[in-house]
Amino acid sequence: MSIRLKLTMLLSMLFIAAIGNVLFIYILDKNGERTTYWGVHTHKVITQVGDFMTAMVDAETGQRGYLITNDAEYLEPYYTGVSNAKNHFDDLVRKTADEPDQQQRLKNVGSLMEKKFDELAHTINVAQNKSDESISKAIEIVKNDAGKRLMDAIRFEMLAFKNTELLILEQRKGEFRENRAFINALIIFELMFFVFMSVVTGLFIKNKLYQPLKVLIEGTAKMEKGEKQQVSDLLPNDEMGYLLSRFYRMSETVHTKTEVLSYEASHDSLTGLKNRAGLKRDLEEAVAELSDDEKIAVLFADLNKFKQLNDTLGHDVGDAILAETAIRLNNSVRLYDAVYRLGGDEFVVVIKGITEVSQAKLVVEKMIKKFDEPFAFQGHTINISISLGVAISPDHSTDSDRLLSLSDAAMYEAKRDESVAYKLFDDSMIKAVERLSE
């Protein structure tokens, strides 16, 4: 067979392969876009679920803060929580309009939510008489567990709702992994195809055989020097190399977008800190890994007078204050400690690897000192400070939810006592905690 005939056959097969690759790229690109869209959609729904539950908790927290302190300032998070919860709930209804099962579940949640808001509003109305008898009556309403049962029912429904969305996300990820596996298989097939063609065409492919070896040698030299390899370094500098590199880039783009979405679902977008979703898991793991002589300190931090600053100076300044708070908290802890943002102006710090309570106090005092320096932003000089509540595990509890409740109660006491910036939980605070958790 002549070289000309071999060349004609090779070019014909390459042309057919190129047309096929263009079609594959188009189909896979569209499939990748669809997979990415559904991944984004599912992550938005899951994030909205977290925002909805946070708003519900904020409303309940505002109610309880008001009942404990009889301070009208706590009604602000209550009203904000109620408004945000309704907005997030409406968004969930819109985002899942094409899912009948989820719509039915949201209908149930909507009914429970309205009952919960009625219960919160009733206790606040009773307590607003400000007499000891009225406050005691409001507390009794809380203690009858009707509100707790409603919140438990809402959590159960939203957990089932979230699990369904997570199942959808896993299905989308499965489609992505299948697409990626198909792309890799196609690339292997293409490489095998060209190796086969190099053998069939003999001398015509001789240069194509030596060129990859040259590229491989150059790539090995780069690896020995510690230089980063690029996909383009390992592929031929021709049309087929371009198509193969397109496959790699498309695959990596979809993979990167999925990883980014997973990160955003577990981190606060404003501060970059882990959010409420990761706190419970991390805290449970930290408590479970405690040795006999180790302790963990859980710090519940809340900015003082943040609402006034936010209302007076604007939300941009408020966001800058929250971001600066996250930086100062991070700069005051050790490498193996962790800082979380629960929402609003509430932060949690978990101090690990201590053996004495005094070690935690040193970190707390360092943290408070970080806020001595005013914060400058857009021509404003702003004094910011925090109130801290501290609970110790295993001294006070080994349950993650309980530790958060105890440190939260200690923080409330620190806010009420303007002579101190923090308080360590003690038994004198237990009645307030139990009264609202029963």
Coordinates of C-alpha atoms in Angstrom, one line a residue:
M1 CA 0.0 0.0 0.0
S2 CA 1.5 3.4 -1.0
I3 CA 2.2 6.2 1.4
R4 CA -0.3 8.4 -0.4
L5 CA -3.1 5.8 0.2
K6 CA -2.1 5.4 3.8
L7 CA -2.1 9.2 4.2
T8 CA -5.6 9.4 2.6
M9 CA -7.0 6.7 4.8
L10 CA -5.5 8.4 7.9
L11 CA -6.9 11.8 7.1
S12 CA -10.3 10.3 6.3
M13 CA -10.4 8.5 9.7
L14 CA -9.1 11.6 11.5
F15 CA -11.8 13.7 9.8
I16 CA -14.5 11.2 10.9
A17 CA -13.1 11.1 14.4
A18 CA -12.9 14.9 14.6
I19 CA -16.6 15.2 13.6
G20 CA -17.5 12.6 16.2
N21 CA -15.4 14.4 18.9
V22 CA -17.1 17.7 18.1
L23 CA -20.5 16.1 18.5
F24 CA -19.4 14.4 21.8
I25 CA -18.1 17.8 23.1
Y26 CA -21.4 19.5 22.3
I27 CA -23.5 16.7 23.9
L28 CA -21.3 16.5 27.0
D29 CA -21.1 20.2 27.4
K30 CA -24.9 20.5 27.4
N31 CA -25.1 17.6 29.8
G32 CA -22.5 19.2 32.1
E33 CA -24.4 22.5 32.0
R34 CA -27.6 20.8 33.0
T35 CA -25.8 18.9 35.8
T36 CA -24.2 22.1 37.1
Y37 CA -27.6 23.9 37.0
W38 CA -29.3 21.2 39.1
G39 CA -26.4 21.1 41.4
V40 CA -26.6 24.9 41.9
H41 CA -30.4 24.7 42.4
T42 CA -30.2 21.9 45.0
H43 CA -27.5 23.7 46.9
K44 CA -29.6 26.9 46.9
V45 CA -32.6 24.9 48.3
I46 CA -30.5 23.3 51.0
T47 CA -29.0 26.7 52.0
Q48 CA -32.5 28.1 52.1
V49 CA -33.6 25.3 54.5
G50 CA -30.7 26.3 56.8
D51 CA -31.6 30.0 56.6
F52 CA -35.3 29.2 57.3
M53 CA -34.4 27.1 60.4
T54 CA -31.9 29.8 61.6
A55 CA -34.7 32.4 61.3
M56 CA -37.1 30.2 63.3
V57 CA -34.4 29.8 66.0
D58 CA -33.7 33.5 66.0
A59 CA -37.4 34.2 66.5
E60 CA -37.6 31.8 69.4
T61 CA -34.3 33.1 70.8
G62 CA -35.6 36.7 70.8
Q63 CA -38.8 35.5 72.6
R64 CA -36.8 33.7 75.2
G65 CA -34.4 36.6 75.7
Y66 CA -37.3 38.9 76.3
L67 CA -38.9 36.5 78.8
I68 CA -35.6 36.1 80.7
T69 CA -34.5 39.8 80.7
N70 CA -37.8 41.6 80.1
D71 CA -35.7 43.8 77.8
A72 CA -37.6 45.0 74.7
E73 CA -34.3 44.9 72.7
Y74 CA -34.8 41.2 72.4
L75 CA -38.0 41.7 70.5
E76 CA -36.0 42.9 67.5
P77 CA -34.5 39.5 66.7
Y78 CA -37.9 38.0 67.3
Y79 CA -39.6 40.2 64.7
T80 CA -36.7 39.9 62.3
G81 CA -36.7 36.1 62.7
V82 CA -40.5 35.9 62.0
S83 CA -40.1 38.0 58.9
N84 CA -37.1 36.2 57.6
A85 CA -38.6 32.8 58.2
K86 CA -41.7 33.7 56.2
N87 CA -39.5 35.0 53.3
H88 CA -37.3 31.9 53.3
F89 CA -40.3 29.7 53.4
D90 CA -41.9 31.5 50.4
D91 CA -38.6 31.1 48.5
L92 CA -38.6 27.3 49.3
V93 CA -42.1 27.0 47.9
R94 CA -41.1 28.7 44.7
K95 CA -37.9 26.8 44.3
T96 CA -39.6 23.4 44.6
A97 CA -42.8 24.2 42.7
D98 CA -42.2 21.2 40.4
E99 CA -41.8 18.7 43.2
P100 CA -45.3 17.6 44.5
D101 CA -44.0 15.6 47.5
Q102 CA -41.9 18.6 48.7
Q103 CA -44.8 20.9 48.2
Q104 CA -47.0 18.8 50.4
R105 CA -44.3 18.7 53.1
L106 CA -43.9 22.5 52.9
K107 CA -47.7 22.8 53.3
N108 CA -47.4 20.8 56.6
V109 CA -44.4 23.0 57.6
G110 CA -46.4 26.2 56.8
S111 CA -49.2 25.1 59.1
L112 CA -46.8 24.2 61.9
M113 CA -44.9 27.5 61.4
E114 CA -48.1 29.6 61.8
K115 CA -49.0 27.7 65.0
K116 CA -45.4 28.3 66.4
F117 CA -45.6 32.0 65.6
D118 CA -49.0 32.2 67.3
E119 CA -47.5 30.6 70.4
L120 CA -44.5 33.0 70.4
A121 CA -46.7 36.0 70.0
H122 CA -49.1 34.9 72.7
T123 CA -46.3 34.5 75.3
I124 CA -44.8 37.9 74.4
N125 CA -48.2 39.6 74.7
V126 CA -48.8 38.0 78.1
A127 CA -45.3 39.0 79.3
Q128 CA -45.7 42.6 78.1
N129 CA -47.8 43.4 81.1
K130 CA -44.4 43.3 82.9
S131 CA -45.9 42.0 86.2
D132 CA -44.3 39.0 87.9
E133 CA -47.6 37.1 87.5
S134 CA -47.7 37.8 83.8
I135 CA -44.1 36.8 83.2
S136 CA -44.7 33.6 85.3
K137 CA -47.8 32.9 83.2
A138 CA -45.8 33.3 80.0
I139 CA -43.1 31.0 81.3
E140 CA -45.7 28.4 82.2
I141 CA -46.9 28.5 78.6
V142 CA -43.4 27.8 77.4
K143 CA -43.0 25.0 79.9
N144 CA -46.0 23.1 78.7
D145 CA -43.9 22.0 75.8
A146 CA -46.4 22.9 73.1
G147 CA -43.9 25.3 71.4
K148 CA -41.1 22.7 71.7
R149 CA -43.3 20.0 70.1
L150 CA -44.1 22.4 67.3
M151 CA -40.4 23.2 66.7
D152 CA -39.5 19.4 66.9
A153 CA -42.2 18.7 64.3
I154 CA -40.8 21.5 62.0
R155 CA -37.3 20.2 62.4
F156 CA -38.4 16.7 61.6
E157 CA -40.3 17.9 58.4
M158 CA -37.4 20.1 57.3
L159 CA -34.9 17.3 57.9
A160 CA -36.9 15.0 55.7
F161 CA -37.2 17.9 53.2
K162 CA -33.5 18.5 53.2
N163 CA -32.7 14.7 53.0
T164 CA -34.8 14.5 49.8
E165 CA -32.9 17.5 48.3
L166 CA -29.6 15.9 49.3
L167 CA -30.7 12.7 47.5
I168 CA -31.5 14.8 44.5
L169 CA -28.0 16.4 44.7
E170 CA -26.4 12.9 45.0
Q171 CA -28.2 11.8 41.9
R172 CA -26.9 14.9 40.1
K173 CA -23.4 14.1 41.3
G174 CA -23.8 10.6 40.1
E175 CA -24.7 11.9 36.7
F176 CA -21.6 14.1 36.8
R177 CA -19.4 11.1 37.8
E178 CA -20.8 9.0 35.0
N179 CA -20.1 11.8 32.5
R180 CA -16.6 12.2 33.8
A181 CA -15.9 8.5 33.6
F182 CA -17.3 8.5 30.0
I183 CA -15.0 11.4 29.1
N184 CA -11.9 9.5 30.5
A185 CA -12.9 6.4 28.7
L186 CA -13.3 8.3 25.5
I187 CA -9.9 9.9 26.0
I188 CA -8.3 6.5 26.5
F189 CA -10.1 5.2 23.4
E190 CA -8.8 8.1 21.4
L191 CA -5.2 7.5 22.5
M192 CA -5.4 3.8 21.7
F193 CA -6.9 4.7 18.3
F194 CA -4.0 7.0 17.4
V195 CA -1.4 4.4 18.6
F196 CA -3.1 1.8 16.4
M197 CA -3.0 4.2 13.5
S198 CA 0.7 4.9 14.0
V199 CA 1.4 1.2 13.7
V200 CA -0.8 0.8 10.5
T201 CA 0.7 3.8 8.7
G202 CA 4.3 2.8 9.4
L203 CA 6.8 5.4 8.3
F204 CA 4.2 8.1 8.0
I205 CA 3.4 7.8 11.8
K206 CA 7.1 7.5 12.7
N207 CA 7.4 11.1 13.7
K208 CA 4.2 10.9 15.7
L209 CA 5.6 8.0 17.7
Y210 CA 8.8 9.8 18.6
Q211 CA 7.1 13.1 19.4
P212 CA 5.1 11.8 22.4
L213 CA 8.3 10.2 23.7
K214 CA 10.0 13.6 23.4
V215 CA 7.1 15.3 25.3
L216 CA 7.2 12.6 27.9
I217 CA 10.9 13.1 28.5
E218 CA 10.4 16.9 28.7
G219 CA 7.5 16.3 31.1
T220 CA 9.7 14.0 33.3
A221 CA 12.3 16.7 33.4
K222 CA 9.7 19.2 34.6
M223 CA 8.6 16.9 37.3
E224 CA 12.2 16.4 38.5
K225 CA 12.5 20.2 38.8
G226 CA 9.2 20.4 40.7
E227 CA 7.4 22.3 37.9
K228 CA 3.6 22.0 37.5
Q229 CA 2.4 19.8 34.6
Q230 CA -0.2 21.2 32.3
V231 CA -2.6 19.1 30.2
S232 CA -1.3 20.8 27.1
D233 CA 2.2 19.6 27.9
L234 CA 1.0 15.9 27.6
L235 CA -1.1 16.2 24.5
P236 CA -0.1 16.7 20.8
N237 CA 0.0 20.3 19.6
D238 CA -2.7 19.7 16.9
E239 CA -6.5 19.6 16.5
M240 CA -6.8 16.3 18.4
G241 CA -4.7 17.7 21.3
Y242 CA -7.1 20.7 21.4
L243 CA -10.1 18.4 21.5
L244 CA -8.7 16.3 24.3
S245 CA -7.7 19.3 26.3
R246 CA -11.2 20.6 25.9
F247 CA -12.5 17.3 27.4
Y248 CA -10.2 17.8 30.4
R249 CA -11.1 21.4 30.9
M250 CA -14.8 20.7 30.7
S251 CA -14.5 17.9 33.2
E252 CA -12.4 20.0 35.6
T253 CA -14.7 22.9 35.3
V254 CA -17.8 20.9 36.3
H255 CA -15.8 19.3 39.2
T256 CA -14.5 22.7 40.4
K257 CA -18.1 24.1 40.4
T258 CA -19.4 21.2 42.4
E259 CA -16.6 21.6 45.0
V260 CA -17.3 25.4 45.2
L261 CA -21.0 24.7 45.8
S262 CA -20.2 22.2 48.6
Y263 CA -17.9 24.7 50.3
E264 CA -20.5 27.5 50.1
A265 CA -23.2 25.3 51.6
S266 CA -21.1 24.8 54.8
H267 CA -19.4 28.3 55.1
D268 CA -20.7 31.8 55.8
S269 CA -20.3 33.9 52.6
L270 CA -19.6 37.2 54.4
T271 CA -16.9 36.1 56.9
G272 CA -15.6 32.8 55.3
L273 CA -16.2 31.1 58.7
K274 CA -17.9 27.7 59.0
N275 CA -21.6 28.1 59.6
R276 CA -24.2 26.5 61.9
A277 CA -24.3 23.4 59.7
G278 CA -20.7 22.4 60.5
L279 CA -20.7 23.4 64.2
K280 CA -22.7 20.6 65.7
R281 CA -20.8 17.9 63.8
D282 CA -17.4 19.4 64.7
L283 CA -18.3 19.9 68.3
E284 CA -19.7 16.3 68.7
E285 CA -16.4 15.0 67.2
A286 CA -14.3 17.1 69.5
V287 CA -16.1 16.0 72.6
A288 CA -16.0 12.4 71.6
E289 CA -12.2 12.6 71.1
L290 CA -11.5 14.0 74.6
S291 CA -9.0 12.1 76.6
D292 CA -9.3 11.8 80.4
D293 CA -7.2 14.9 81.2
E294 CA -8.5 17.1 78.4
K295 CA -11.2 19.8 78.3
I296 CA -13.0 21.8 75.6
A297 CA -14.2 25.4 76.1
V298 CA -17.3 26.5 74.1
L299 CA -17.5 30.3 73.8
F300 CA -20.7 32.0 72.8
A301 CA -19.9 35.5 71.5
D302 CA -22.4 38.3 70.7
L303 CA -21.6 41.9 69.5
N304 CA -22.7 44.6 71.9
K305 CA -25.1 47.3 70.4
F306 CA -24.7 45.9 66.9
K307 CA -28.3 46.7 66.0
Q308 CA -27.8 50.3 66.8
L309 CA -24.6 50.5 64.7
N310 CA -26.3 48.7 61.8
D311 CA -29.4 50.9 61.9
T312 CA -27.4 54.1 62.3
L313 CA -24.5 53.6 59.9
G314 CA -26.1 51.2 57.4
H315 CA -25.8 47.6 56.4
D316 CA -22.5 48.0 54.5
V317 CA -20.9 49.2 57.7
G318 CA -22.7 46.4 59.6
D319 CA -21.3 43.8 57.2
A320 CA -17.8 45.3 57.6
I321 CA -18.1 45.1 61.4
L322 CA -19.1 41.4 61.2
A323 CA -16.2 40.7 58.8
E324 CA -13.8 42.5 61.1
T325 CA -15.2 40.6 64.1
A326 CA -14.5 37.3 62.4
I327 CA -10.9 38.5 61.7
R328 CA -10.3 39.5 65.3
L329 CA -11.7 36.3 66.7
N330 CA -9.6 34.2 64.3
N331 CA -6.5 36.2 65.3
S332 CA -7.1 35.6 69.0
V333 CA -7.3 31.8 68.9
R334 CA -4.8 29.1 68.4
L335 CA -4.2 27.1 65.2
Y336 CA -6.2 24.1 66.3
D337 CA -9.2 26.1 67.7
A338 CA -12.2 26.9 65.5
V339 CA -14.4 29.9 65.0
Y340 CA -18.0 29.7 63.6
R341 CA -20.7 32.3 62.7
L342 CA -24.2 31.1 63.7
G343 CA -26.0 34.0 62.0
G344 CA -26.6 37.7 62.7
D345 CA -24.0 39.0 65.2
E346 CA -23.6 35.6 67.0
F347 CA -20.3 33.7 66.9
V348 CA -19.1 30.5 68.6
V349 CA -15.5 29.6 69.4
V350 CA -14.4 26.1 70.3
I351 CA -11.1 26.0 72.3
K352 CA -9.5 22.6 72.2
G353 CA -6.5 20.9 73.8
I354 CA -6.7 22.5 77.3
T355 CA -6.3 20.8 80.6
E356 CA -7.3 23.7 82.9
V357 CA -10.1 26.2 82.8
S358 CA -7.5 29.0 83.4
Q359 CA -6.1 28.2 79.9
A360 CA -9.4 29.0 78.3
K361 CA -9.6 32.2 80.4
L362 CA -6.3 33.3 78.9
V363 CA -7.7 32.9 75.4
V364 CA -10.9 34.7 76.3
E365 CA -9.0 37.7 77.8
K366 CA -6.8 37.8 74.7
M367 CA -10.0 37.7 72.6
I368 CA -11.6 40.6 74.5
K369 CA -8.4 42.7 74.3
K370 CA -8.5 42.3 70.5
F371 CA -11.5 44.6 70.5
D372 CA -9.9 47.4 72.4
E373 CA -8.7 49.1 69.2
P374 CA -11.5 51.0 67.3
F375 CA -12.5 49.9 63.8
A376 CA -12.1 52.4 61.0
F377 CA -14.3 52.1 57.9
Q378 CA -15.4 54.6 55.3
G379 CA -14.4 57.6 57.5
H380 CA -16.1 56.1 60.6
T381 CA -14.2 55.3 63.7
I382 CA -16.3 52.6 65.4
N383 CA -15.8 51.1 68.9
I384 CA -16.9 47.5 68.9
S385 CA -17.0 45.1 71.8
I386 CA -18.3 41.6 72.6
S387 CA -20.0 39.7 75.4
L388 CA -18.9 36.1 75.9
G389 CA -20.4 33.2 77.7
V390 CA -18.1 30.1 78.4
A391 CA -19.1 26.5 79.0
I392 CA -16.6 23.7 79.7
S393 CA -16.8 20.1 78.6
P394 CA -16.8 17.6 80.3
D395 CA -17.2 19.8 83.5
H396 CA -20.6 21.2 82.5
S397 CA -21.8 18.8 79.9
T398 CA -20.7 16.3 77.2
D399 CA -23.7 17.1 74.9
S400 CA -23.1 19.5 72.1
D401 CA -26.5 21.1 72.2
R402 CA -26.4 21.5 76.0
L403 CA -22.9 23.1 75.8
L404 CA -24.3 25.7 73.4
S405 CA -27.3 26.4 75.6
L406 CA -25.1 26.8 78.7
S407 CA -22.6 29.1 77.0
D408 CA -25.5 31.1 75.5
A409 CA -27.1 31.5 79.0
A410 CA -23.7 32.7 80.3
M411 CA -23.4 35.2 77.5
Y412 CA -26.9 36.6 78.4
E413 CA -25.7 37.0 82.0
A414 CA -22.5 38.8 80.8
K415 CA -24.7 41.2 78.7
R416 CA -26.8 42.0 81.8
D417 CA -23.8 42.6 84.0
E418 CA -22.1 45.6 82.3
S419 CA -19.1 45.4 84.7
V420 CA -17.7 42.3 82.9
A421 CA -17.1 41.2 79.3
Y422 CA -17.5 37.5 79.9
K423 CA -18.9 35.0 82.3
L424 CA -18.2 31.3 83.0
F425 CA -21.3 29.2 83.3
D426 CA -22.1 28.3 86.9
D427 CA -25.0 26.6 88.7
S428 CA -26.7 30.0 89.5
M429 CA -27.6 30.1 85.8
I430 CA -29.1 26.6 85.5
K431 CA -32.7 27.6 86.4
A432 CA -32.9 30.1 83.5
V433 CA -31.5 27.5 81.1
E434 CA -33.9 24.7 82.3
R435 CA -36.9 27.0 82.4
L436 CA -36.6 27.7 78.7
S437 CA -35.4 24.3 77.5
E438 CA -38.1 22.3 79.2

